[in-house]
């Protein structure tokens, strides 16, 4: 049975968020106070801010608030390691202190009024609850379209992700514990968490505009995240190379007939036929060879990751 009231930790990564932090801290304090008063969470619950090497006053704001406000605590990372790693640092810190962890962005674009709904699902036995965006009105047209394209691409490459779910998520401490069994360096959380296999739930939210400040996800950071997501999970790209090689070989057959016809019609310059044929044929062979090597490199990659083979959900032993 789950103990109630349990300890809830909100984990919020922040990178140069001085504009939005005072607002977020105020709203989250109010939220936590209400929840504690109503008895749904323990008074030991906290909002844990992870400062991801900000160059502005973010950490000072967190540290000052920690002095006066017992509900606010913080972790200061020594440099900017990116959103995903900052999230991990926060979750690793929180997992021994909390029963339940909710991760969300420091700009409060996620709807915190949905957290009680998430907690309810946790009480009903879900170890993971995904916050899914119903609509992305607050996002730019570019962000919306690129996100949709990306989810499709991931799907096509066979990577299991939850559509329109970013990092607004509830996890029980045991699910977080299990997550840390995945020891790969390039951890793409949105892809790993569905692999944990625990009972999951979903709440739907409306994405809000940023409370203040600007997006910290530069185009470069977005592309990096996207590439990381694909290369951490899919070894299909080398297979595409093999496919391309086969297409080239097939083309070389067609070109073979084209060359014969050209020769018979006498339009081929001497030396051209053998040259053009070998070009396509050898090209196809090289690509297939690369694809085969890629297949083995892909296997080595999967082995090196050393992922757990299974996750135990429950044990009935005595
Ligand atoms: N963030 C971070 N490190 C980074 C970039 C972003 O910790 O290198 C945090 C940021 O402070 C915010 C969250 O990640 O809390 C999401 O970033 P942002 O709101 O800028 O992204 P967007 O909502 O525009 O996709
Ligand atoms: Mg945001």
PDB file of N, CA and C in Angstrom, residues 11 53 60 82 102 125 131-132 142 147-148 178 200 206 213 241 247 277 296:
ATOM      1  N   UNK A  11      10.404  18.794  -9.550  1.00  0.00           N
ATOM      2  CA  UNK A  11      11.770  19.031 -10.025  1.00  0.00           C
ATOM      3  C   UNK A  11      11.732  19.944 -11.239  1.00  0.00           C
ATOM      4  N   UNK A  53      23.682  25.683 -14.656  1.00  0.00           N
ATOM      5  CA  UNK A  53      24.794  26.562 -15.044  1.00  0.00           C
ATOM      6  C   UNK A  53      24.352  27.891 -15.623  1.00  0.00           C
ATOM      7  N   UNK A  60      21.046  32.815  -7.425  1.00  0.00           N
ATOM      8  CA  UNK A  60      20.875  33.725  -6.281  1.00  0.00           C
ATOM      9  C   UNK A  60      19.421  33.753  -5.856  1.00  0.00           C
ATOM     10  N   UNK A  82      22.611  20.966 -20.068  1.00  0.00           N
ATOM     11  CA  UNK A  82      21.418  20.719 -20.884  1.00  0.00           C
ATOM     12  C   UNK A  82      20.249  20.218 -20.063  1.00  0.00           C
ATOM     13  N   UNK A 102       7.487  14.946  -9.616  1.00  0.00           N
ATOM     14  CA  UNK A 102       6.883  15.494 -10.831  1.00  0.00           C
ATOM     15  C   UNK A 102       7.912  16.424 -11.454  1.00  0.00           C
ATOM     16  N   UNK A 125      -2.421   3.574  -8.530  1.00  0.00           N
ATOM     17  CA  UNK A 125      -1.479   2.512  -8.883  1.00  0.00           C
ATOM     18  C   UNK A 125      -0.601   2.766 -10.097  1.00  0.00           C
ATOM     19  N   UNK A 131       2.119  13.893 -18.747  1.00  0.00           N
ATOM     20  CA  UNK A 131       1.357  15.089 -19.068  1.00  0.00           C
ATOM     21  C   UNK A 131       1.429  15.275 -20.571  1.00  0.00           C
ATOM     22  N   UNK A 132       0.283  15.245 -21.232  1.00  0.00           N
ATOM     23  CA  UNK A 132       0.273  15.338 -22.689  1.00  0.00           C
ATOM     24  C   UNK A 132      -0.413  16.629 -23.108  1.00  0.00           C
ATOM     25  N   UNK A 142       6.396  27.142 -36.393  1.00  0.00           N
ATOM     26  CA  UNK A 142       7.566  26.319 -36.694  1.00  0.00           C
ATOM     27  C   UNK A 142       7.725  25.202 -35.673  1.00  0.00           C
ATOM     28  N   UNK A 147       7.646  19.698 -34.426  1.00  0.00           N
ATOM     29  CA  UNK A 147       7.374  18.687 -33.406  1.00  0.00           C
ATOM     30  C   UNK A 147       6.552  17.550 -34.008  1.00  0.00           C
ATOM     31  N   UNK A 148       5.521  17.916 -34.789  1.00  0.00           N
ATOM     32  CA  UNK A 148       4.665  16.877 -35.369  1.00  0.00           C
ATOM     33  C   UNK A 148       5.479  15.973 -36.292  1.00  0.00           C
ATOM     34  N   UNK A 178      14.485   2.742 -11.053  1.00  0.00           N
ATOM     35  CA  UNK A 178      14.648   1.840 -12.189  1.00  0.00           C
ATOM     36  C   UNK A 178      15.266   2.573 -13.374  1.00  0.00           C
ATOM     37  N   UNK A 200       1.104   2.986 -16.572  1.00  0.00           N
ATOM     38  CA  UNK A 200       1.159   4.421 -16.828  1.00  0.00           C
ATOM     39  C   UNK A 200      -0.229   5.021 -16.934  1.00  0.00           C
ATOM     40  N   UNK A 206      -3.399  21.956 -21.444  1.00  0.00           N
ATOM     41  CA  UNK A 206      -3.300  22.984 -22.464  1.00  0.00           C
ATOM     42  C   UNK A 206      -1.945  23.656 -22.242  1.00  0.00           C
ATOM     43  N   UNK A 213      10.191  35.865 -19.689  1.00  0.00           N
ATOM     44  CA  UNK A 213      11.450  35.428 -20.290  1.00  0.00           C
ATOM     45  C   UNK A 213      11.248  34.776 -21.650  1.00  0.00           C
ATOM     46  N   UNK A 241      20.786   2.408 -45.380  1.00  0.00           N
ATOM     47  CA  UNK A 241      21.938   2.420 -46.284  1.00  0.00           C
ATOM     48  C   UNK A 241      21.969   1.118 -47.090  1.00  0.00           C
ATOM     49  N   UNK A 247      18.937  -0.690 -54.007  1.00  0.00           N
ATOM     50  CA  UNK A 247      18.328   0.116 -55.068  1.00  0.00           C
ATOM     51  C   UNK A 247      19.370   0.406 -56.148  1.00  0.00           C
ATOM     52  N   UNK A 277      28.733   1.308 -66.038  1.00  0.00           N
ATOM     53  CA  UNK A 277      28.206   0.089 -65.411  1.00  0.00           C
ATOM     54  C   UNK A 277      28.910  -0.193 -64.089  1.00  0.00           C
ATOM     55  N   UNK A 296      26.410  -4.321 -37.653  1.00  0.00           N
ATOM     56  CA  UNK A 296      27.229  -4.828 -36.536  1.00  0.00           C
ATOM     57  C   UNK A 296      27.566  -3.713 -35.555  1.00  0.00           C
TER      58      UNK A 296
END
